[in-house]
PDB file of C-alpha atoms and ligand atoms in Angstrom:
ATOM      1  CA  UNK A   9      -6.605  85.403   1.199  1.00 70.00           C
ATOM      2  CA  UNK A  10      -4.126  82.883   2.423  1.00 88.00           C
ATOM      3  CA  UNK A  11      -5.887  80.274   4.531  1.00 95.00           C
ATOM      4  CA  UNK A  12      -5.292  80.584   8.282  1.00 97.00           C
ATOM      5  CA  UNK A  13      -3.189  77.177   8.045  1.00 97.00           C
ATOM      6  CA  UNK A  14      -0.989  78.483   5.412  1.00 97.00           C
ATOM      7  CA  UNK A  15      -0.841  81.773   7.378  1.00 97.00           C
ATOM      8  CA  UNK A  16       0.398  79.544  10.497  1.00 98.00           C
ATOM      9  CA  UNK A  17       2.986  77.716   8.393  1.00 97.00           C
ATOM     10  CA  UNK A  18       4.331  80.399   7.291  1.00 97.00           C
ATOM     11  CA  UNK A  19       4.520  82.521  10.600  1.00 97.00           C
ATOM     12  CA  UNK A  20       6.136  79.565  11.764  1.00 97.00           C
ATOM     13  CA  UNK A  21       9.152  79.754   9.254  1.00 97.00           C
ATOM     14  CA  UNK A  22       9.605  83.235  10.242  1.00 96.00           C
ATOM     15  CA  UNK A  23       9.618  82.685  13.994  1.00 96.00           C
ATOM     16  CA  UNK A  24       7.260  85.219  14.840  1.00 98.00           C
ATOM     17  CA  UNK A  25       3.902  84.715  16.093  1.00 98.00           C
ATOM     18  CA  UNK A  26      -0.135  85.379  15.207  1.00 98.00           C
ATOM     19  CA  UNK A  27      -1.637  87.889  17.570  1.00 98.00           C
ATOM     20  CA  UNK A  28      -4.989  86.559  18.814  1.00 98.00           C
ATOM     21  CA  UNK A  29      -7.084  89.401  20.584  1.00 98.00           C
ATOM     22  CA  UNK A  30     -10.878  88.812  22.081  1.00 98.00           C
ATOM     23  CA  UNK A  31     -13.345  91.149  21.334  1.00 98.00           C
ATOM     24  CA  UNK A  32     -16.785  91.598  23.801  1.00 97.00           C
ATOM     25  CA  UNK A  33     -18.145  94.866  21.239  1.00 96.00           C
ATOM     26  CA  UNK A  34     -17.424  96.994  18.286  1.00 96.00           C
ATOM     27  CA  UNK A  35     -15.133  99.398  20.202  1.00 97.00           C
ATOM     28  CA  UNK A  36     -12.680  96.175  20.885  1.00 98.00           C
ATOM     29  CA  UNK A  37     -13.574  95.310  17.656  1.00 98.00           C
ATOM     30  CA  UNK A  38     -12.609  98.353  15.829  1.00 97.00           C
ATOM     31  CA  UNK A  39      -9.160  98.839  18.093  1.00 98.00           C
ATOM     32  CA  UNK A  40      -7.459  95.363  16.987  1.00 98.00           C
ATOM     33  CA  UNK A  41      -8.301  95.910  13.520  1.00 98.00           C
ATOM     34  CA  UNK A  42      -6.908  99.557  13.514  1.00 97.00           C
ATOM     35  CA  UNK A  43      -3.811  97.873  14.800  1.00 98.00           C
ATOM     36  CA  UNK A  44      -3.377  95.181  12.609  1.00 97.00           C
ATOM     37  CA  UNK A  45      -4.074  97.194   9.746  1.00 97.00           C
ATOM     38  CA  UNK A  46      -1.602  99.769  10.820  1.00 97.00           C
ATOM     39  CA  UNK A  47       1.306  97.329  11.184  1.00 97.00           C
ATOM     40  CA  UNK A  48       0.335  94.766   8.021  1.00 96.00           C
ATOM     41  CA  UNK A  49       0.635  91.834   9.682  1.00 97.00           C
ATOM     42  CA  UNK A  50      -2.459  88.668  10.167  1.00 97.00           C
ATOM     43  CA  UNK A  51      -4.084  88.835  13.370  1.00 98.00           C
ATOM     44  CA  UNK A  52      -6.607  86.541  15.084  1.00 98.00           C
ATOM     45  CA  UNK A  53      -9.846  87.711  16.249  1.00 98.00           C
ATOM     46  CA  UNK A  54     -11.383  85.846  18.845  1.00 98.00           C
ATOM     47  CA  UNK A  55     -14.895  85.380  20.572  1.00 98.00           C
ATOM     48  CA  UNK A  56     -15.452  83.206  23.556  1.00 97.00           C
ATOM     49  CA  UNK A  57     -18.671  81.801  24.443  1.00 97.00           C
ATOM     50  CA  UNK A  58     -20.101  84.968  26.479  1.00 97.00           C
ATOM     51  CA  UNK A  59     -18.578  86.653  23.937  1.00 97.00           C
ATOM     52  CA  UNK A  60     -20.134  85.538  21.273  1.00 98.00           C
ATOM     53  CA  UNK A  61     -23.257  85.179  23.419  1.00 97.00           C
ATOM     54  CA  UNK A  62     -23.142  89.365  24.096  1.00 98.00           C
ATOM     55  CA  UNK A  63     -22.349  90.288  20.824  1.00 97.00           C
ATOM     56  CA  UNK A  64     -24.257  87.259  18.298  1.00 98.00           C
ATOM     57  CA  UNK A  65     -22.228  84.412  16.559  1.00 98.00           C
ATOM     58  CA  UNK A  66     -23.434  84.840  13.426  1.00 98.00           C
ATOM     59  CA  UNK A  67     -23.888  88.604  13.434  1.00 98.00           C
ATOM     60  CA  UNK A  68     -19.952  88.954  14.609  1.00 98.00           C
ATOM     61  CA  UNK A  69     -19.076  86.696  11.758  1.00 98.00           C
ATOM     62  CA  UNK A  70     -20.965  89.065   9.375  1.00 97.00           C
ATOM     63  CA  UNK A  71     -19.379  92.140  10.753  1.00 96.00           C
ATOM     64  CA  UNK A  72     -15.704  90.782  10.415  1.00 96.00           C
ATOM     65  CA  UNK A  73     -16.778  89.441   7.126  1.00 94.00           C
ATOM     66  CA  UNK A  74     -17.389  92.883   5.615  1.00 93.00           C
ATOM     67  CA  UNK A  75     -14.556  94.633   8.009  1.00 93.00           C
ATOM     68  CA  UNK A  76     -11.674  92.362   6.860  1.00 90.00           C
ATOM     69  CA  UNK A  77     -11.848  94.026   3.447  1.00 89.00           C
ATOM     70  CA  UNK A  78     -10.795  96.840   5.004  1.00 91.00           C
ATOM     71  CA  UNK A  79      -7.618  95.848   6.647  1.00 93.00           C
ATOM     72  CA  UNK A  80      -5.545  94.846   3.726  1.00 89.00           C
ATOM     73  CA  UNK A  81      -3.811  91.735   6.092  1.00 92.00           C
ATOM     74  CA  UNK A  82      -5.595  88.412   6.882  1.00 96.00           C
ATOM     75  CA  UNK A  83      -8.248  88.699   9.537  1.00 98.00           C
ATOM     76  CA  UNK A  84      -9.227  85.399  10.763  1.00 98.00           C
ATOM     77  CA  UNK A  85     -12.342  84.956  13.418  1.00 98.00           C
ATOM     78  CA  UNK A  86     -11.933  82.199  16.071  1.00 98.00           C
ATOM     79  CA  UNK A  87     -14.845  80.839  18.569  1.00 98.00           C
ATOM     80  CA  UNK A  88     -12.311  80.688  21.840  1.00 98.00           C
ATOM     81  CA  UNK A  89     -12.958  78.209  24.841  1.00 97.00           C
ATOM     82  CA  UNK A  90     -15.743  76.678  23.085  1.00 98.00           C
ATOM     83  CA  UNK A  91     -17.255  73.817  25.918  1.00 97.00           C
ATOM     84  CA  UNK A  92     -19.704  71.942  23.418  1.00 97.00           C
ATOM     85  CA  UNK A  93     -19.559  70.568  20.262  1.00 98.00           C
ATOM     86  CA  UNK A  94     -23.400  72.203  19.594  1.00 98.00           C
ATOM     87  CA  UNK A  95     -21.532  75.863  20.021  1.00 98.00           C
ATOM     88  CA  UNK A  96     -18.481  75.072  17.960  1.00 98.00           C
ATOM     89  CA  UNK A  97     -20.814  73.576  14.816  1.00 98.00           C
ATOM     90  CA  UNK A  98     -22.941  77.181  15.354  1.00 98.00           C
ATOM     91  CA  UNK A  99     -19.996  78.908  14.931  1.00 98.00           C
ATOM     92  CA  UNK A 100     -18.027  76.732  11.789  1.00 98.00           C
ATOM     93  CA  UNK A 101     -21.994  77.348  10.091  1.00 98.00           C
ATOM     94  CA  UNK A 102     -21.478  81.435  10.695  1.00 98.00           C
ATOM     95  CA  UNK A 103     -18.250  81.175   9.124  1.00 97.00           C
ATOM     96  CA  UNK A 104     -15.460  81.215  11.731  1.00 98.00           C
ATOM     97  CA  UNK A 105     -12.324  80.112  10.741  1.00 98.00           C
ATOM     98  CA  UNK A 106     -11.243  78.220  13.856  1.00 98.00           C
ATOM     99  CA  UNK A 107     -12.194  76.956  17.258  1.00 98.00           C
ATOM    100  CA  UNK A 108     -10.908  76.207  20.681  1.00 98.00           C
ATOM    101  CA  UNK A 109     -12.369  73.133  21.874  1.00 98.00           C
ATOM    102  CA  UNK A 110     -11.991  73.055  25.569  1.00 96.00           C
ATOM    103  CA  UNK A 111     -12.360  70.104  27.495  1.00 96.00           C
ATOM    104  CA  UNK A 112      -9.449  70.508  29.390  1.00 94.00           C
ATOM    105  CA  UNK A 113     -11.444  69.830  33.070  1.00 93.00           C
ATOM    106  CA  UNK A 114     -13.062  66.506  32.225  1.00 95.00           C
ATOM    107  CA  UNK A 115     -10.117  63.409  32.482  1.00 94.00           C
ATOM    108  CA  UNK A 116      -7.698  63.057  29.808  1.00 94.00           C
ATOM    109  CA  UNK A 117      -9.585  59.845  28.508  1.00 96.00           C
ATOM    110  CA  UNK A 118     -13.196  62.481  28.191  1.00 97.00           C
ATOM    111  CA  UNK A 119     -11.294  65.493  26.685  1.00 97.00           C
ATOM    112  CA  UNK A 120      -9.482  63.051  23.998  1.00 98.00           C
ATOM    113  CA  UNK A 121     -13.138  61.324  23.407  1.00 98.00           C
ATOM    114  CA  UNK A 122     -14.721  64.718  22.893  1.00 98.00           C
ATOM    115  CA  UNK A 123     -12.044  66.894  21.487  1.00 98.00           C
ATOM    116  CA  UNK A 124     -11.900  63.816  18.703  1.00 98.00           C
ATOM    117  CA  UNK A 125     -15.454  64.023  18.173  1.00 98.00           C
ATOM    118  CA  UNK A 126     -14.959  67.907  17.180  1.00 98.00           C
ATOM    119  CA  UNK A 127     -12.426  67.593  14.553  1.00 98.00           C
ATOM    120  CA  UNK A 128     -14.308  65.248  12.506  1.00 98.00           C
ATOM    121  CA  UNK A 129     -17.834  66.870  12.955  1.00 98.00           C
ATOM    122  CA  UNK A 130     -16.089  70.414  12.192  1.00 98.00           C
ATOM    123  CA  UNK A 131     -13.853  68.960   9.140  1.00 97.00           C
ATOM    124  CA  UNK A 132     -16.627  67.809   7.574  1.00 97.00           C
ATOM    125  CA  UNK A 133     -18.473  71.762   7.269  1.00 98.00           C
ATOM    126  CA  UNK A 134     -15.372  73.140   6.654  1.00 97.00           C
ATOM    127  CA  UNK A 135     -12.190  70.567   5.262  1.00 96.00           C
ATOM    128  CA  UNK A 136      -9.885  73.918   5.841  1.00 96.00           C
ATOM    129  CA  UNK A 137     -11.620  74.637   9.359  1.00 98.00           C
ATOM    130  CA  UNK A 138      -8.403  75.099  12.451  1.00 98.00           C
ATOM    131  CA  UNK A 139      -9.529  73.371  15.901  1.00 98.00           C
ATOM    132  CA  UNK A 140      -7.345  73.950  18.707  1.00 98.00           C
ATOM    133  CA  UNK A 141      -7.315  71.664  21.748  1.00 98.00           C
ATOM    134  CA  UNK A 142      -6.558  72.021  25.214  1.00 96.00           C
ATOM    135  CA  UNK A 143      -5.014  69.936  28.176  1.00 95.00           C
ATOM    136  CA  UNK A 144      -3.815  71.117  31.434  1.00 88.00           C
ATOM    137  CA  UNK A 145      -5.153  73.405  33.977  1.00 86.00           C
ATOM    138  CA  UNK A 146      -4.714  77.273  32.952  1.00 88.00           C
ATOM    139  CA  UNK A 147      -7.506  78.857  35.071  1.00 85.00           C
ATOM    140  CA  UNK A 148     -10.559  80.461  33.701  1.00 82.00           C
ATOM    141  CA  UNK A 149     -11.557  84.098  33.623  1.00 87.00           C
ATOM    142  CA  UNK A 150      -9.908  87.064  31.905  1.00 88.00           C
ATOM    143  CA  UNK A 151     -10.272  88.955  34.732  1.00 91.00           C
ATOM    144  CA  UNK A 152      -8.423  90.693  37.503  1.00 91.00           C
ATOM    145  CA  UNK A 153      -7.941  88.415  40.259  1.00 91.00           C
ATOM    146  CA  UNK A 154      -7.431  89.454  43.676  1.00 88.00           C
ATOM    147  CA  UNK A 155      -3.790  88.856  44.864  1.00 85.00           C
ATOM    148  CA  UNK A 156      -2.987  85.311  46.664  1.00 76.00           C
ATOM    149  CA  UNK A 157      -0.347  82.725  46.375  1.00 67.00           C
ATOM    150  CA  UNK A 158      -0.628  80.801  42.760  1.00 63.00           C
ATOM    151  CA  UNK A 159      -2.196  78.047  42.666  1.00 64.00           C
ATOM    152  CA  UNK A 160       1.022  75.437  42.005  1.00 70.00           C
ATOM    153  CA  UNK A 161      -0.504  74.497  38.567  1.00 78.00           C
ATOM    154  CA  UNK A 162       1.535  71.142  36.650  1.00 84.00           C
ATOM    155  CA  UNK A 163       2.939  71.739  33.847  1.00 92.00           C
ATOM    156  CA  UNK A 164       1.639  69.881  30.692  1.00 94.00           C
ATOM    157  CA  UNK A 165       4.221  66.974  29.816  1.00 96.00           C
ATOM    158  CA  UNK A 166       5.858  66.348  26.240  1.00 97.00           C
ATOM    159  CA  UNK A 167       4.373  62.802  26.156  1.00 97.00           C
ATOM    160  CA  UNK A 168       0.912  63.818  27.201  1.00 96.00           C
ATOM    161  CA  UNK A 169       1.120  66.112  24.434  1.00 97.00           C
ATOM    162  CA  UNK A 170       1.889  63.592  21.843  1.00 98.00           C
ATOM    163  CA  UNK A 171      -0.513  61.307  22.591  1.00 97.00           C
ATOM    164  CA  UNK A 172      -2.992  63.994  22.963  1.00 98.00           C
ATOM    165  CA  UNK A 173      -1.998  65.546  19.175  1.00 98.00           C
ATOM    166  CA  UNK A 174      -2.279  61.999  17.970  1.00 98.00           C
ATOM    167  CA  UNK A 175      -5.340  60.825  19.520  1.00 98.00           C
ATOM    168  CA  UNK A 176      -7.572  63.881  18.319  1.00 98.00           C
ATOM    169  CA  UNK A 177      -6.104  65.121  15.116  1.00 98.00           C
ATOM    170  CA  UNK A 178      -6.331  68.728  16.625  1.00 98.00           C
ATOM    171  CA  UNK A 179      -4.478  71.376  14.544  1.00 98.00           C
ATOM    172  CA  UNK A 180      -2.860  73.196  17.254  1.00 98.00           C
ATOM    173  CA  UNK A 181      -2.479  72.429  20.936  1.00 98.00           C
ATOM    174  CA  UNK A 182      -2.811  74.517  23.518  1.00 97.00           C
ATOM    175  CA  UNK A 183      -0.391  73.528  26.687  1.00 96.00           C
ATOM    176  CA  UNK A 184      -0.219  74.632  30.182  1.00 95.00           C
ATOM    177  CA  UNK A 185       3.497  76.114  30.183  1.00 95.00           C
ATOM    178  CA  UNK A 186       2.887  78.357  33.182  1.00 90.00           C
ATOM    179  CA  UNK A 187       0.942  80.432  31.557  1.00 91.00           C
ATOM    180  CA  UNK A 188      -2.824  81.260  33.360  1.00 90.00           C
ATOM    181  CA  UNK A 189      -6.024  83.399  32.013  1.00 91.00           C
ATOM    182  CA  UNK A 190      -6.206  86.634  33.647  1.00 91.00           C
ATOM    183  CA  UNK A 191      -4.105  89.112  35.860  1.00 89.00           C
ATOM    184  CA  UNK A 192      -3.585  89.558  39.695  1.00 89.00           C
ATOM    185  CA  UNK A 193      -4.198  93.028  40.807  1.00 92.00           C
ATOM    186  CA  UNK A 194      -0.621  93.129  41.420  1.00 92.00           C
ATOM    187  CA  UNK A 195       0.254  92.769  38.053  1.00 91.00           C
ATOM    188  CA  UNK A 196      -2.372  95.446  37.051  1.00 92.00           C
ATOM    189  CA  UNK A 197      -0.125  97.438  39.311  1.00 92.00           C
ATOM    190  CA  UNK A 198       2.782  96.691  37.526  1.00 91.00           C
ATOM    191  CA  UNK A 199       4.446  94.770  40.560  1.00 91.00           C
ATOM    192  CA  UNK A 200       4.445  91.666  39.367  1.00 91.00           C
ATOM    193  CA  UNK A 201       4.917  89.525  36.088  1.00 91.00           C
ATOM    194  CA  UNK A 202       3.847  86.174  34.622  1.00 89.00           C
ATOM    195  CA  UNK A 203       6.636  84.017  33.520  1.00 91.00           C
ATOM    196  CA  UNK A 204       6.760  80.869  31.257  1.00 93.00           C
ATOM    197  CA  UNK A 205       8.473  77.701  31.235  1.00 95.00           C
ATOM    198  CA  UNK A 206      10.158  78.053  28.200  1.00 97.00           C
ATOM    199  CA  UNK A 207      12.394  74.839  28.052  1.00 97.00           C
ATOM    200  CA  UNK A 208       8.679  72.798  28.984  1.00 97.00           C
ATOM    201  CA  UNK A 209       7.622  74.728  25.602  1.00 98.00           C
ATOM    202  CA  UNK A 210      10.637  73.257  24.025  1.00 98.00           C
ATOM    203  CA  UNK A 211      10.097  70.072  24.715  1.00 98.00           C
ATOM    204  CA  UNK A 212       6.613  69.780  23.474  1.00 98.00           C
ATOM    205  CA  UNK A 213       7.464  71.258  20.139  1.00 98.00           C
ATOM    206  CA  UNK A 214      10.346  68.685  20.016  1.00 98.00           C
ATOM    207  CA  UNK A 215       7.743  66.042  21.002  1.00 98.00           C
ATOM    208  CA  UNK A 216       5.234  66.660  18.845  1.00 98.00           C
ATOM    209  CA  UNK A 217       7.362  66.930  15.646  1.00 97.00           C
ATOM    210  CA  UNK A 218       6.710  70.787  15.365  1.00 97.00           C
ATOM    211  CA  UNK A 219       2.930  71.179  15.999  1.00 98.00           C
ATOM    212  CA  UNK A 220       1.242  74.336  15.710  1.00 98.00           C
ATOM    213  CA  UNK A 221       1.209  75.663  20.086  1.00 98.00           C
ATOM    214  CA  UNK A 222      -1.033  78.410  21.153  1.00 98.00           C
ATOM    215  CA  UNK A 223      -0.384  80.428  24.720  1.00 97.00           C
ATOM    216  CA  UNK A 224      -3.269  81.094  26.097  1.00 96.00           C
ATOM    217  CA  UNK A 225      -3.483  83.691  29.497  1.00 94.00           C
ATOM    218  CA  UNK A 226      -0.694  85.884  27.397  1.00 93.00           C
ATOM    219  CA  UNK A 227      -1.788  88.949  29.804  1.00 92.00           C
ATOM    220  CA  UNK A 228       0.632  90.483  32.284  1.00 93.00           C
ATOM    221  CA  UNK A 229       3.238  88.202  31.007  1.00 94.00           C
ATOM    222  CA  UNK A 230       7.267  89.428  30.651  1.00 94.00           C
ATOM    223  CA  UNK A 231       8.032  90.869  27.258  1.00 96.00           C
ATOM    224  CA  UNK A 232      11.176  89.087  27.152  1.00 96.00           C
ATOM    225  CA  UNK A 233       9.116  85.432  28.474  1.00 96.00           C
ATOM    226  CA  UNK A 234       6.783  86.045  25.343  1.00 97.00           C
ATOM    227  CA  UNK A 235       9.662  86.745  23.043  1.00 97.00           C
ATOM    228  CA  UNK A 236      11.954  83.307  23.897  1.00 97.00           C
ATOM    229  CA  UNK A 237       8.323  81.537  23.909  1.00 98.00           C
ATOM    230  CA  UNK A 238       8.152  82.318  20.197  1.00 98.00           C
ATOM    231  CA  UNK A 239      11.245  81.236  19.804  1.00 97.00           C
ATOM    232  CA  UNK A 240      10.910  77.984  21.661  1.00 98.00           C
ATOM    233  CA  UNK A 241       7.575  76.883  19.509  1.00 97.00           C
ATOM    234  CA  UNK A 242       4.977  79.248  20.540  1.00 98.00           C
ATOM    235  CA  UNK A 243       2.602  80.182  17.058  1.00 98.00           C
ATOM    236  CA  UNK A 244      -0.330  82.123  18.451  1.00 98.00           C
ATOM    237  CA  UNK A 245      -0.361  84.198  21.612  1.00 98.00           C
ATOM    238  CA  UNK A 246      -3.790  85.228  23.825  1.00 98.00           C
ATOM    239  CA  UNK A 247      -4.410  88.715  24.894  1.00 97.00           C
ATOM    240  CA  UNK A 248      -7.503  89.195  26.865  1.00 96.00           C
ATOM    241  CA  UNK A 249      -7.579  90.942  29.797  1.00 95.00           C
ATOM    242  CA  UNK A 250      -4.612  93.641  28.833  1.00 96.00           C
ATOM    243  CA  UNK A 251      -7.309  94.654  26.423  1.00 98.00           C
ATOM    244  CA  UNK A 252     -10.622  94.729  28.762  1.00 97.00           C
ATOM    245  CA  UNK A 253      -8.453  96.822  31.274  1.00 97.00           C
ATOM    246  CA  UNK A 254      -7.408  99.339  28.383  1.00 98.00           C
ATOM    247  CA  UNK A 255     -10.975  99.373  27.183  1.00 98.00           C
ATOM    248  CA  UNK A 256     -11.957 100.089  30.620  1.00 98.00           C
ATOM    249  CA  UNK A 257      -9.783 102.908  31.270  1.00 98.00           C
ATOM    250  CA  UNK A 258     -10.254 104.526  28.088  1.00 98.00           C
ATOM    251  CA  UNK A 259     -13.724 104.209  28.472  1.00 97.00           C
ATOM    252  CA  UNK A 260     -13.566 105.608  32.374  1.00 97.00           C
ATOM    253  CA  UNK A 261     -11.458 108.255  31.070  1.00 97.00           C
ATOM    254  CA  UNK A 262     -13.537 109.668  28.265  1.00 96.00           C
ATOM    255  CA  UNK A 263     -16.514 109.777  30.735  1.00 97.00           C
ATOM    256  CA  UNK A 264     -14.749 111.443  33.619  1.00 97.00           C
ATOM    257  CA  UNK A 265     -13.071 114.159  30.551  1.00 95.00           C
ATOM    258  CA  UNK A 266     -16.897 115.115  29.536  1.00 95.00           C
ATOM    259  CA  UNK A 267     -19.277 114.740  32.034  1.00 96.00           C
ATOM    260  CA  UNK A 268     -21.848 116.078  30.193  1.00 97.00           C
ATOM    261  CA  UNK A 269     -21.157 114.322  26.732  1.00 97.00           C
ATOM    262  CA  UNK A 270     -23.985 111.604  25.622  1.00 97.00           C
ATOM    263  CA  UNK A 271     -22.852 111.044  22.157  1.00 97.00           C
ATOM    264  CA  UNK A 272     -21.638 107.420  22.177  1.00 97.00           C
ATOM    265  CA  UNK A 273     -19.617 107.447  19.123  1.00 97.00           C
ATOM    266  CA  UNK A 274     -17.895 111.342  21.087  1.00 97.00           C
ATOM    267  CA  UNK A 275     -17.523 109.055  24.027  1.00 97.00           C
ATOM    268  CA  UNK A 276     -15.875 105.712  22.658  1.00 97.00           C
ATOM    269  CA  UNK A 277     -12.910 106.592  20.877  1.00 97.00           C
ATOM    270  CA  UNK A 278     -10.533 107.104  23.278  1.00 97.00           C
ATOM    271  CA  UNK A 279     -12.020 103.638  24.385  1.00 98.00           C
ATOM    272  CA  UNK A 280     -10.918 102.266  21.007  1.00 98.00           C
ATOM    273  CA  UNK A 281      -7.573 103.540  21.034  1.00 98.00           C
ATOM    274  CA  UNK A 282      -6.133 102.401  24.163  1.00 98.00           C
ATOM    275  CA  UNK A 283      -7.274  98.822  23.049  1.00 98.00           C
ATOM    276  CA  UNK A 284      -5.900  99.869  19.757  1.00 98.00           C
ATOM    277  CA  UNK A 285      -2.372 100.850  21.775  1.00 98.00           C
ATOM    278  CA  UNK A 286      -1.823  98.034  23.595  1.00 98.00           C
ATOM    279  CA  UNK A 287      -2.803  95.802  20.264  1.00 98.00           C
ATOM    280  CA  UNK A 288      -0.204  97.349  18.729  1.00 98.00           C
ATOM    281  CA  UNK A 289       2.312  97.284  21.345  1.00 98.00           C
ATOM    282  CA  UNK A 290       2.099  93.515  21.549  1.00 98.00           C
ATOM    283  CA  UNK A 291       1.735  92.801  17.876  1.00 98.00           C
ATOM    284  CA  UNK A 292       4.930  94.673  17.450  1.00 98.00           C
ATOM    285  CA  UNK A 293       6.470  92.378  19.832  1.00 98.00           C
ATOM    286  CA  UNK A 294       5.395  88.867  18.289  1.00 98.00           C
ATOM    287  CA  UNK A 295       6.301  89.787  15.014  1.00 97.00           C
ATOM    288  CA  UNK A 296       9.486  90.322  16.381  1.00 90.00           C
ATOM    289  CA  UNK A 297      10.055  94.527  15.909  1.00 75.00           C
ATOM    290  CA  UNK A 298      12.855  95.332  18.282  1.00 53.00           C
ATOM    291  CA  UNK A 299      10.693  97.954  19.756  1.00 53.00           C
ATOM    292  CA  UNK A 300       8.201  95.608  20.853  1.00 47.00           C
TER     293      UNK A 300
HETATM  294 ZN1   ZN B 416      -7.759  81.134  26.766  1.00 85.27          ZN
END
């Protein structure tokens, strides 16, 4: 299998982008891979730190371990939002590909200090090991937030991600670009949209002599703002939250449809395909299917 770094060169060529979809349990689990093995393309699997916390760090790397044979396209396992450099080394040692090292609320000076730190303690368990860093304020949570005026978040800047990229040696950076984690209700609703600032994603590609960029807080965002973000430098692309709210409902619906049904593995699939449906529906659209 082609290391994730080669995987992100090469997506990078083609202009599309890797899907990266967070899993809390097997039914999550099993939806993104039926989806990525349905359409043949690489797709990022990620855990965050109550994720990996519910479902075992090393036990999910064992389980994706023996899955990915199964899926025919590379599978690669990354420990999301990771706030210590104890969780990320736990993780590298279980066999996860990548990490997101997530400093992002200390001051720049702190997050450089610590996000340096990472790279060279996770290089040295693994030489081919991805970390991601973070600056900027994206919110936390992939939740549903209830409605109220945005927070006015700034924008990370094209020089702050230069010197940021250079001070750390991260892999891939992950920018605030207007982009936030979660939804409102209202976009639950379908009332409302995020949108990006593409031309601010432009400019830190430009900066940073073509470094990898990940968009975190992809959720609820405008089809067409995800599309022209892959085109303006955008390599990897966060769903979250789309996927908890289709897990949800699948899961609400299946109980409501047999009230009487106890068999869990009667009850979950319809859980597993509407994660597997929405998946799909954006993996379509970052590898850049017209019907996406
Ligand atoms: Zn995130």
């Amino acid at each position: 299998m082609d290391s994730l770094r080669e995987i992100l060169s090469r997506t990078q060529r083609e202009g599309v982008a890797l899907g990266h979809f967070n899993v809390a349990d097997l039914s999550m689990l099993k939806g993104v891979l039926a989806a990525a093995r349905e359409l043949a393309v690489p797709v990022l699997v990620g855990a965050s730190e109550g994720e990996r916390e519910f479902l075992g760090t090393r036990q999910l790397a064992l389980l994706l371990k023996s899955l990915r044979e199964e899926v025919g396209s590379p599978v690669f396992l990354n420990a999301d939002h990771t706030h210590s450099l104890g969780k990320a080394v736990e993780a590298a040692q279980a066999g996860f590909d990548s990490a997101v090292m997530d400093f992002s609320a200390l001051p720049l000076e702190e997050n450089i200090r610590k996000t340096r730190e990472a790279v060279q303690a996770l290089r040295a368990i693994n030489p081919s090991f991805i970390v991601e860093g973070e600056i900027g304020d994206i919110g936390t949570g992939s939740e549903i937030h209830a409605d109220a005026p945005g927070p006015a978040r700034a924008l990370s800047t094209p020089e702050e991600a230069k010197q940021f990229i250079a001070a750390t040696g991260i892999d891939v950076l992950a920018p605030a670009v207007g982009n936030m984690h979660g939804m409102f209700a209202r976009m639950v609703r379908g009332e409302a949209q995020k949108h990006l600032d593409v031309e601010r994603i432009r400019q830190i590609k430009n900066a940073t002599g073509g470094a990898f960029l990940t968009l975190h807080g992809g959720s609820g965002t405008a089809d067409a703002d995800l599309r022209s973000a892959i085109g303006a430098g955008i390599n990897i692309v966060h769903i979250n939250t789309e996927l908890r709210l289709a897990w949800r409902r699948g899961l609400e619906a299946a109980l409501s449809g047999h009230p009487d049904e106890v068999v869990p593995y009667r009850i979950l699939p319809p859980a597993i395909e509407a994660v597997k449906q929405v998946a799909l529906s954006r993996l379509r659209l970052f590898n850049g299917s017209k019907d996406g």
